[in-house]
mmCIF file of C-alpha atoms and ligand atoms in Angstrom:
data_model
loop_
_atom_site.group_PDB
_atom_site.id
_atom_site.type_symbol
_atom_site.label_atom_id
_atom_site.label_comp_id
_atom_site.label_asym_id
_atom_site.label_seq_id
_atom_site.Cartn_x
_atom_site.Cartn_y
_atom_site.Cartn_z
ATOM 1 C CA UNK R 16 -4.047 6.390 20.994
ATOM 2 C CA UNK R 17 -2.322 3.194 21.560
ATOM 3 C CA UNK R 18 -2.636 0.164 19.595
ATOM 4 C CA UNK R 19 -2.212 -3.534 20.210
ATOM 5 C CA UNK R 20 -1.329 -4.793 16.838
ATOM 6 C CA UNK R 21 0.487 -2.157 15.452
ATOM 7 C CA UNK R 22 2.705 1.006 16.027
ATOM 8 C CA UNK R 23 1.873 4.140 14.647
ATOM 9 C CA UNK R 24 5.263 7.060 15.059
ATOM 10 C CA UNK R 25 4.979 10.485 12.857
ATOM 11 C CA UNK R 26 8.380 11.752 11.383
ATOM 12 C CA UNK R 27 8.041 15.136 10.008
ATOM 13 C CA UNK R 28 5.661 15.319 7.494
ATOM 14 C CA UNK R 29 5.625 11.004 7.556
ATOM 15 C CA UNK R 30 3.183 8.797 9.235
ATOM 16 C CA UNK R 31 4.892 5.364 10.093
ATOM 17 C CA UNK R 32 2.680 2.368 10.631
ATOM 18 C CA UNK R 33 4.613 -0.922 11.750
ATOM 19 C CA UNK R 34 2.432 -3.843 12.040
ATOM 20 C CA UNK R 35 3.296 -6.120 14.834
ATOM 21 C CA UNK R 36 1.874 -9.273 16.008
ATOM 22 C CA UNK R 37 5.476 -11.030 15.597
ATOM 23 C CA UNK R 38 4.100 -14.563 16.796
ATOM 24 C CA UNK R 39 1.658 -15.239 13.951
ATOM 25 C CA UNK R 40 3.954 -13.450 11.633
ATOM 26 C CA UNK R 41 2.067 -10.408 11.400
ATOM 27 C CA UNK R 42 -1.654 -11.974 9.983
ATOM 28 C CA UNK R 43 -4.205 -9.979 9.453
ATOM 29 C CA UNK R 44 -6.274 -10.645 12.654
ATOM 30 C CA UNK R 45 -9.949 -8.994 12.855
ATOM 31 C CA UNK R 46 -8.077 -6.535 15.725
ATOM 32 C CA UNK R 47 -5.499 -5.467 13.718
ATOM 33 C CA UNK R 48 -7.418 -5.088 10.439
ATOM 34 C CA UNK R 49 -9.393 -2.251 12.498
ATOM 35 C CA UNK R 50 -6.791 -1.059 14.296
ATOM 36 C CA UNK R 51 -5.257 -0.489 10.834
ATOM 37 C CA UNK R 52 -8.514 1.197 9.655
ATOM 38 C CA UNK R 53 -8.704 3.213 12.851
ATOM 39 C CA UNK R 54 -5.023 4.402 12.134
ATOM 40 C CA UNK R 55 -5.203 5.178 8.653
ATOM 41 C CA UNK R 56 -8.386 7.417 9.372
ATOM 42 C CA UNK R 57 -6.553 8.953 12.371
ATOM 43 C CA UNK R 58 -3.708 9.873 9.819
ATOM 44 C CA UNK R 59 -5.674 10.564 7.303
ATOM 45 C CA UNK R 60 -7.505 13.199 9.511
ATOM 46 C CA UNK R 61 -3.682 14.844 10.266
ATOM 47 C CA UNK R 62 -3.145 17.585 8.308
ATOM 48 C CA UNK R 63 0.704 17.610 8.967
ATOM 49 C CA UNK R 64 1.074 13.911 7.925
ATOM 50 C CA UNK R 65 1.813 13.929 3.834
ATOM 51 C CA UNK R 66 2.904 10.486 3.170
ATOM 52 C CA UNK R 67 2.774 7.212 5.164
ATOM 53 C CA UNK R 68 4.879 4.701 5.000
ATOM 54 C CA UNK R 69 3.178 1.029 6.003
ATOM 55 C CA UNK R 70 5.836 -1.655 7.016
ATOM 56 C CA UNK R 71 6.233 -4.571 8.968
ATOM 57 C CA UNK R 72 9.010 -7.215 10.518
ATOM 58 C CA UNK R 73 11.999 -7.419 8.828
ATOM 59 C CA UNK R 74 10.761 -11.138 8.801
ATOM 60 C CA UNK R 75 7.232 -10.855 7.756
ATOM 61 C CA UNK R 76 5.044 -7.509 6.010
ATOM 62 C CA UNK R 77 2.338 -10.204 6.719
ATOM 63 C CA UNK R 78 1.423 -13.561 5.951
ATOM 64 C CA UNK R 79 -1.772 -13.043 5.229
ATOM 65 C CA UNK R 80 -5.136 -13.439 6.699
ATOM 66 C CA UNK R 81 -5.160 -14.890 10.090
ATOM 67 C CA UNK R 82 -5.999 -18.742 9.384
ATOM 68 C CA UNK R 83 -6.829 -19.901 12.963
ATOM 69 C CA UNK R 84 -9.346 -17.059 13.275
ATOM 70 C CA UNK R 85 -11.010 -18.462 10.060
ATOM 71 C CA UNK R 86 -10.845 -21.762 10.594
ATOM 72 C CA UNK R 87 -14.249 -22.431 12.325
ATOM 73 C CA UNK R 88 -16.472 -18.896 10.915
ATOM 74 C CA UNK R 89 -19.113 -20.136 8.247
ATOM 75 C CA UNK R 90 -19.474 -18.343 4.946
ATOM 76 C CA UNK R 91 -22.018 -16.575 6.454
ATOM 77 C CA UNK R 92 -20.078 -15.148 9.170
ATOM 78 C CA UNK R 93 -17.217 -14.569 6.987
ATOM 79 C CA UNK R 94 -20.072 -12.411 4.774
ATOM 80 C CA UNK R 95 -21.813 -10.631 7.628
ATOM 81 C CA UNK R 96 -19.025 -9.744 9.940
ATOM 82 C CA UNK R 97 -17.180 -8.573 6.718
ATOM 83 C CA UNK R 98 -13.590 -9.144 8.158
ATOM 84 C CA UNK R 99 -10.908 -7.367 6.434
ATOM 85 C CA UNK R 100 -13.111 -5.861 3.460
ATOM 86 C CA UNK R 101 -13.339 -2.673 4.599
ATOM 87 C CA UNK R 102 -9.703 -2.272 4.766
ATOM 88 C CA UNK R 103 -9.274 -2.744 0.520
ATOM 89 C CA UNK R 104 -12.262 -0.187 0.893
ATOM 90 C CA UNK R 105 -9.896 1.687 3.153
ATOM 91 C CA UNK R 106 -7.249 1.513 1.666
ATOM 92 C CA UNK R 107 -8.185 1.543 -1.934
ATOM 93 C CA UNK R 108 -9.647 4.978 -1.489
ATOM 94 C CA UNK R 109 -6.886 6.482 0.661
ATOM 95 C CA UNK R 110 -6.179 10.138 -0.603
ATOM 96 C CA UNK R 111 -2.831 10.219 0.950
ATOM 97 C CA UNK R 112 0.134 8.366 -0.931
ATOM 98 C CA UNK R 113 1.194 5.152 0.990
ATOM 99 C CA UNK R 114 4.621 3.375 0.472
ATOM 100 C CA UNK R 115 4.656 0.063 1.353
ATOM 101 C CA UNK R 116 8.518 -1.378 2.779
ATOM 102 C CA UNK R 117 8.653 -5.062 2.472
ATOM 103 C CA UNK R 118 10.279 -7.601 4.090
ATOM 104 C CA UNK R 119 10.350 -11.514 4.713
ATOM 105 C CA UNK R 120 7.066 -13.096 4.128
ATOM 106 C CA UNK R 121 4.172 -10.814 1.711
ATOM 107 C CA UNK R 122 1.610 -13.450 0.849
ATOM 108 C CA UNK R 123 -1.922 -13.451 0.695
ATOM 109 C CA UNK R 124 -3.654 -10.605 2.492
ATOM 110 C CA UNK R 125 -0.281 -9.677 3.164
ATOM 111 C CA UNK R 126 0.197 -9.266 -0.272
ATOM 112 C CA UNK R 127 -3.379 -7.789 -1.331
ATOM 113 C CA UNK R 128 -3.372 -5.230 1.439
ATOM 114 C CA UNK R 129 1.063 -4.530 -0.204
ATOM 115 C CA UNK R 130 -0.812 -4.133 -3.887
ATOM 116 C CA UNK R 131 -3.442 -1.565 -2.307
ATOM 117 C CA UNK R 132 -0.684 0.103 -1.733
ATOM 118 C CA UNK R 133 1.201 2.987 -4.031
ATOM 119 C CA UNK R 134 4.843 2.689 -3.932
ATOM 120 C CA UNK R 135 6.439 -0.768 -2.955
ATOM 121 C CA UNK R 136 9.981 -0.785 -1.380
ATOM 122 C CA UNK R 137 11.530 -4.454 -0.884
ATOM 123 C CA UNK R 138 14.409 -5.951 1.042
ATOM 124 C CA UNK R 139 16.011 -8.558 -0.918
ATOM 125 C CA UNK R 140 14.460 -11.015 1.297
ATOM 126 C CA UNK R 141 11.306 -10.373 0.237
ATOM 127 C CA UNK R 142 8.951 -13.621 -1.165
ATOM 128 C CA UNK R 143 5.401 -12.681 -2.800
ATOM 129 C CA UNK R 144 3.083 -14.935 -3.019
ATOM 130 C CA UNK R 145 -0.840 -16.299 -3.504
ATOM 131 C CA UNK R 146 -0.929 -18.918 -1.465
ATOM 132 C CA UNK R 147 -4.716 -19.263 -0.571
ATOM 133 C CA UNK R 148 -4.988 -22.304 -3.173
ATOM 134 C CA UNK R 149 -2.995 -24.790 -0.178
ATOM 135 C CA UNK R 150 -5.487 -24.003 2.091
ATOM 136 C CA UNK R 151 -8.266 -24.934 0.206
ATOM 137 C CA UNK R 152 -9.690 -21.039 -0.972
ATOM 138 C CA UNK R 153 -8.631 -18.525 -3.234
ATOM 139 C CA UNK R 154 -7.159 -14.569 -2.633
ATOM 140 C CA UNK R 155 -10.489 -12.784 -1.361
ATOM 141 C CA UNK R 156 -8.516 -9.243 -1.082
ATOM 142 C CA UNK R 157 -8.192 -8.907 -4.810
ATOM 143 C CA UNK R 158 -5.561 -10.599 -5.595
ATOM 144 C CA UNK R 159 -6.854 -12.538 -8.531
ATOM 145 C CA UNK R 160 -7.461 -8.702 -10.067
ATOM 146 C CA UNK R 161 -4.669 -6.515 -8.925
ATOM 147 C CA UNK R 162 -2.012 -9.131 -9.404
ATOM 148 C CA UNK R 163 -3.308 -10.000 -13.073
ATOM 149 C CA UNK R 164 -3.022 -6.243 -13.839
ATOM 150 C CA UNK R 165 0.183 -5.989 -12.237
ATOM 151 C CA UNK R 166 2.200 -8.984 -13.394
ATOM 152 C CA UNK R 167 -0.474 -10.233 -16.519
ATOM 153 C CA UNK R 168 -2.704 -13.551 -17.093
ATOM 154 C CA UNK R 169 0.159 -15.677 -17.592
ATOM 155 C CA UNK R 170 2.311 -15.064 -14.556
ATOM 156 C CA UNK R 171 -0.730 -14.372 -12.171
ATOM 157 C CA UNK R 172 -2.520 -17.903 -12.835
ATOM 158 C CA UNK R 173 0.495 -20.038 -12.248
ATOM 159 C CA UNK R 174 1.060 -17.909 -8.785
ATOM 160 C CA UNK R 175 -2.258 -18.206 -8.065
ATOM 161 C CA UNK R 176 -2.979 -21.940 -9.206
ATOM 162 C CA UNK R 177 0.492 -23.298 -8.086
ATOM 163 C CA UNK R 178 0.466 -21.377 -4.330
ATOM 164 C CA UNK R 179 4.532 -20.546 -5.188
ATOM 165 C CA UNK R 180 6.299 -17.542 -4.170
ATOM 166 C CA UNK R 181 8.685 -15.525 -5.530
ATOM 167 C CA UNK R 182 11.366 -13.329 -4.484
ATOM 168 C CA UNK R 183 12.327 -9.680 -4.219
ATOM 169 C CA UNK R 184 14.620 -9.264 -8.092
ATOM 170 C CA UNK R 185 11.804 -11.228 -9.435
ATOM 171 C CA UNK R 186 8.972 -9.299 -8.183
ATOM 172 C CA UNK R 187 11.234 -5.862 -9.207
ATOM 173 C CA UNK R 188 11.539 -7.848 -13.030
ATOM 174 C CA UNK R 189 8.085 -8.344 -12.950
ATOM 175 C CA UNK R 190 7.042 -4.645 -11.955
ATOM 176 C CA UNK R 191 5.591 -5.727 -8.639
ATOM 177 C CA UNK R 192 8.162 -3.349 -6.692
ATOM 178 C CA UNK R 193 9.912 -0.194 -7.398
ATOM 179 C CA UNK R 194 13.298 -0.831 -5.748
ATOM 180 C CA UNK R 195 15.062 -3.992 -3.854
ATOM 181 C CA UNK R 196 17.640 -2.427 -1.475
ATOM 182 C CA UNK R 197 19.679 -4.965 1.057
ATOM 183 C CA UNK R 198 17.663 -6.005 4.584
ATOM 184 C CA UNK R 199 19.235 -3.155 6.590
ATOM 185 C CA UNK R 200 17.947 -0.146 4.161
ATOM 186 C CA UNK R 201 14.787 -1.534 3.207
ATOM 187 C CA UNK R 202 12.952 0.352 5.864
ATOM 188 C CA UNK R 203 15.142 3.670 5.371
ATOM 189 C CA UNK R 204 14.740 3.696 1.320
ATOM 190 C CA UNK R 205 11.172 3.695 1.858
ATOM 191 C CA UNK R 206 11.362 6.339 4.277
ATOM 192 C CA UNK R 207 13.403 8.404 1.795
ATOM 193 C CA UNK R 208 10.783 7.677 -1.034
ATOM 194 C CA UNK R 209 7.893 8.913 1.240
ATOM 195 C CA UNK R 210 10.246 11.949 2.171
ATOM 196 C CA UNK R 211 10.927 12.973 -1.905
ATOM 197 C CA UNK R 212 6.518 12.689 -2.512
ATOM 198 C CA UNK R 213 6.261 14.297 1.045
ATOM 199 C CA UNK R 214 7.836 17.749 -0.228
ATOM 200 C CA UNK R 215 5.742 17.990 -3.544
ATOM 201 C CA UNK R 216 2.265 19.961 -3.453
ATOM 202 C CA UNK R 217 -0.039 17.629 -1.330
ATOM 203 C CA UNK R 218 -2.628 18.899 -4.092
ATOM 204 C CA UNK R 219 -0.388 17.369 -7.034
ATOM 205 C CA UNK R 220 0.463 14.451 -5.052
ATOM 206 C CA UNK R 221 -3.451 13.588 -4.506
ATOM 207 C CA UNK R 222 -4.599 14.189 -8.431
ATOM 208 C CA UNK R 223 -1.764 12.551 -9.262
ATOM 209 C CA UNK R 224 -2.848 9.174 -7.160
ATOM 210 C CA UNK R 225 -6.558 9.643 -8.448
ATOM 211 C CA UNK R 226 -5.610 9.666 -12.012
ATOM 212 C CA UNK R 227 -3.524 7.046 -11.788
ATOM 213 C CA UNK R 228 -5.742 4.846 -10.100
ATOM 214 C CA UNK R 229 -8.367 5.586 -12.575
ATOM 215 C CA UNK R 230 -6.052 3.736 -15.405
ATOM 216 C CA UNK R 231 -7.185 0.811 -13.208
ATOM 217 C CA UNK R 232 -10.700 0.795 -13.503
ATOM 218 C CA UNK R 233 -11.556 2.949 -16.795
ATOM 219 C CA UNK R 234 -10.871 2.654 -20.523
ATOM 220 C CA UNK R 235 -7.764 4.800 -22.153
ATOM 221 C CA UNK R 236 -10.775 7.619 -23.441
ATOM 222 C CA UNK R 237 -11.987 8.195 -20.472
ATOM 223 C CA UNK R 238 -8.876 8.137 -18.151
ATOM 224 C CA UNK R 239 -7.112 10.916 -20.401
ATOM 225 C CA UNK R 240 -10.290 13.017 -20.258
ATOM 226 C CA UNK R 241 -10.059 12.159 -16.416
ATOM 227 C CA UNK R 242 -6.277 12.854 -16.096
ATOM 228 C CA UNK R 243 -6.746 16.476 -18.448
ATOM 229 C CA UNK R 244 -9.432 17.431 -16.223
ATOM 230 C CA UNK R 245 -7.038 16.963 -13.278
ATOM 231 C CA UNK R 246 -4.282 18.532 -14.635
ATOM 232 C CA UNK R 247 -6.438 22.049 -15.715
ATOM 233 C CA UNK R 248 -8.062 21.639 -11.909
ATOM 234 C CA UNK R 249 -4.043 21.985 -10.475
ATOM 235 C CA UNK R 250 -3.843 24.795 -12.702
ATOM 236 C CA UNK R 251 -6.294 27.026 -10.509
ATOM 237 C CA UNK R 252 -4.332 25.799 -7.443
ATOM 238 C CA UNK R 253 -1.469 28.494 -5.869
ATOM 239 C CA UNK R 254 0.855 25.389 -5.801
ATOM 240 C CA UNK R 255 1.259 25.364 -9.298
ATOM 241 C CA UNK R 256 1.778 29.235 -9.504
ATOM 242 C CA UNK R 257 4.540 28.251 -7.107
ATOM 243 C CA UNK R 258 6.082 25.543 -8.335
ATOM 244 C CA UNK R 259 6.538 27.530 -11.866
ATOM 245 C CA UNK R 260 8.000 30.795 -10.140
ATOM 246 C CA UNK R 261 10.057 28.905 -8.211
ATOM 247 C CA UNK R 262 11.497 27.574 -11.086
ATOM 248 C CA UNK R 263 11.783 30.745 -12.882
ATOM 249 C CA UNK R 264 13.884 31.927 -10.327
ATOM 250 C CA UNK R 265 15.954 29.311 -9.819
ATOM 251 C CA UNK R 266 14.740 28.357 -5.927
ATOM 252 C CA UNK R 267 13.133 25.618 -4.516
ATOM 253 C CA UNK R 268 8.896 26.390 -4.556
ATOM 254 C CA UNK R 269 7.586 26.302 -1.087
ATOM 255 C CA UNK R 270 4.094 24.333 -1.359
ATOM 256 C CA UNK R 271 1.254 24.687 0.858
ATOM 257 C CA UNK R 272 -1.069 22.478 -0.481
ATOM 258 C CA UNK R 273 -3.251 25.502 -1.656
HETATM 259 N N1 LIG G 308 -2.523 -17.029 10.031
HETATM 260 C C1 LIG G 308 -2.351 -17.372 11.318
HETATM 261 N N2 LIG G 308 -1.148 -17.722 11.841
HETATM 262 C C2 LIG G 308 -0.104 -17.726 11.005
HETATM 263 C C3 LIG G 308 -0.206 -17.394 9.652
HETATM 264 C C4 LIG G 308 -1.508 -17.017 9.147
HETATM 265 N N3 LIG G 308 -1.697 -16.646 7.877
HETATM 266 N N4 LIG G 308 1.006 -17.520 9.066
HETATM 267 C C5 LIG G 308 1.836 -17.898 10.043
HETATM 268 N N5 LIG G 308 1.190 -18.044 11.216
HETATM 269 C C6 LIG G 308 1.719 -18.448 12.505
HETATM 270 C C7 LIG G 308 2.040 -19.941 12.522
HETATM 271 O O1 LIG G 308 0.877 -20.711 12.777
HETATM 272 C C8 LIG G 308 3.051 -20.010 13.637
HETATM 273 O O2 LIG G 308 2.387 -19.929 14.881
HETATM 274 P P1 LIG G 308 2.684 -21.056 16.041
HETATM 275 O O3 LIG G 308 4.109 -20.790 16.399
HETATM 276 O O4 LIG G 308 1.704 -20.684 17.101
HETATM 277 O O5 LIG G 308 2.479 -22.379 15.398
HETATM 278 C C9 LIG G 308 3.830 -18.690 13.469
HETATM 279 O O6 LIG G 308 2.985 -17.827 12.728
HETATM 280 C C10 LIG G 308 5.137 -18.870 12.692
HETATM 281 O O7 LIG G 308 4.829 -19.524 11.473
HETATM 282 P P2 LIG G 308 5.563 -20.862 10.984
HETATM 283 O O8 LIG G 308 6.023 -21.667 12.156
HETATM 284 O O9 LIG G 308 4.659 -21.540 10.014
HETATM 285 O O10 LIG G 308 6.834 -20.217 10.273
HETATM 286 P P3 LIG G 308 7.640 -20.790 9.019
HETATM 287 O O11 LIG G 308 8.830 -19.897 8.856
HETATM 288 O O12 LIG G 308 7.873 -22.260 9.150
HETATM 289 O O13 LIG G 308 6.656 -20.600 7.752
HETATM 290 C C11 LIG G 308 5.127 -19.369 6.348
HETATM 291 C C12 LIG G 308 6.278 -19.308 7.377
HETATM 292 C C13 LIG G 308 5.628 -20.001 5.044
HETATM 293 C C14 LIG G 308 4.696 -17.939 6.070
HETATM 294 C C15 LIG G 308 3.967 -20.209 6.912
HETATM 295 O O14 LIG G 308 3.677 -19.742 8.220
HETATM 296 C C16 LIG G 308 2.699 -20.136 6.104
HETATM 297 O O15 LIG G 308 2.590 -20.804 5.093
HETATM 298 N N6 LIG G 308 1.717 -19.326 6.565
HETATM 299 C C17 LIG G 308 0.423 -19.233 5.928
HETATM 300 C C18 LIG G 308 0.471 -18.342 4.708
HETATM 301 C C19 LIG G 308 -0.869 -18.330 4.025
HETATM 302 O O16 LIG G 308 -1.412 -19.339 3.642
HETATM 303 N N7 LIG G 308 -1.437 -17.114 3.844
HETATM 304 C C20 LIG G 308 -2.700 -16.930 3.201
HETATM 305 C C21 LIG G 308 -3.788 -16.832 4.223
HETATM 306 S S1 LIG G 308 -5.413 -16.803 3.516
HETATM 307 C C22 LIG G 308 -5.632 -15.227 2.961
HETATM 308 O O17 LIG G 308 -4.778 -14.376 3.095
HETATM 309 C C23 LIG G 308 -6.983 -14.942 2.334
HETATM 310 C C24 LIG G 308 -7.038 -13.661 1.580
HETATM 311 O O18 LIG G 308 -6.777 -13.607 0.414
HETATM 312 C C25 LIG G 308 -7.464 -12.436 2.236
#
């Protein structure tokens, strides 16, 4: 399947999504946000595809939601056509693990669709940011939640409020990405991150995710309960068997997501 707003390339067990609309600096357009969704299901739906790894430009992930597109739509259109929602939906609820490699510009939807994501990579030119308050809204991908929970109140508001960016050391400081690696690698580290998850049990990899996730949206009772539930669940799975023969005698486990 071709797309017009992205490329999608498999490497190994890897899916590799670049989005690419280079002359509005990769925003999220109503064609791209479903050719995204049509990818993700498409490699979601391939069993030999473990991890993907979601990137952009070296000079922009994305800048967000595609202004001139929203210019003129009402608040009703905006509601009924439903524009990018389903892609948080998407996305939120992805079983497979997604890295996200950053570069250049990550604001707004750029930077809501980055936070959906699991593992963030960053060249140091990276700049985060919440701009929506210049134009007049504020985030509508969940950026007023995910950012608050990743960087707290304090930090979130004045991003949020003030419309300021900030840059790839202060987004690792702040926990917002894993790793900042110079412009050239950015791409590569992330590839090597979504290599390492790519060659654990799929079945560990996907608990893992869930439980994880669930610290997100449930209170510290529950998500243990959750998270021990999980963990007798892999139990029952051959992986597991595996992984603790394998270590027994002193090989690497083979995994097949069993
Ligand atoms: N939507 C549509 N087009 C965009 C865009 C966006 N979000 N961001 C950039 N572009 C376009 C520009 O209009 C320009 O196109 P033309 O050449 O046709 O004029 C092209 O991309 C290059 O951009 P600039 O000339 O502005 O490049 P710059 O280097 O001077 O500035 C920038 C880069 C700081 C990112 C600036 O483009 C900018 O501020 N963009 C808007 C960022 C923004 O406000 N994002 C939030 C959108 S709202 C949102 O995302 C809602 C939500 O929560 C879901």
């Amino acid at each position: 399947m071709s797309y017009r707003t992205l490329s999608v390339a498999k490497e190994g067990p890897l899916g590799i999504v670049t989005i690419n609309r280079p002359d509005a600096l990769n925003a999220l357009s109503r064609e791209l946000v479903s050719e995204l969704i049509a990818v993700l299901s498409a490699l979601e739906a391939d069993e030999e595809v473990r991890c993907l790894v979601v990137t952009g430009s070296d000079r922009a992930f994305s800048a967000g939601a595609d202004i001139k597109e929203m210019v003129d739509m009402s608040a009703v259109q905006m509601a009924m056509t439903e524009h990018f929602f389903p892609l948080w939906d998407k996305v939120g609820r992805y079983p497979k693990p997604l890295v996200g490699a950053l570069s250049g510009f990550v604001l707004g939807g750029g930077l809501e669709l980055a936070m959906s994501l699991d593992v963030l990579i960053a060249s140091e030119t990276t700049q985060m940011g919440q701009p929506e308050i210049n134009i007049g809204v504020i985030p509508g991908g969940g950026g007023t939640q995910r950012l608050t929970r990743a960087v707290g109140k304090y930090k979130a508001m004045e991003m949020i409020l003030t419309g300021t960016r900030i840059g790839a050391e202060e987004a690792k400081t702040l926990g917002l990405v894993s790793r900042v690696v110079p412009k050239e690698a950015y791409l590569e580290e992330a590839k090597k991150v979504a290599r390492e998850i790519a060659s654990k049990s799929p079945m560990s990899v996907k608990l893992a995710k869930m439980a994880v996730n669930k610290a997100f949206e449930t209170g510290l009772g529950a998500g243990l309960d959750f998270e021990r539930e999980l963990f007798y669940l892999l139990f029952a799975s051959e992986d597991a068997k595996e992984g603790m023969k394998a270590f027994m005698e002193k090989r690497k486990p083979a995994f097949k997501g069993k």
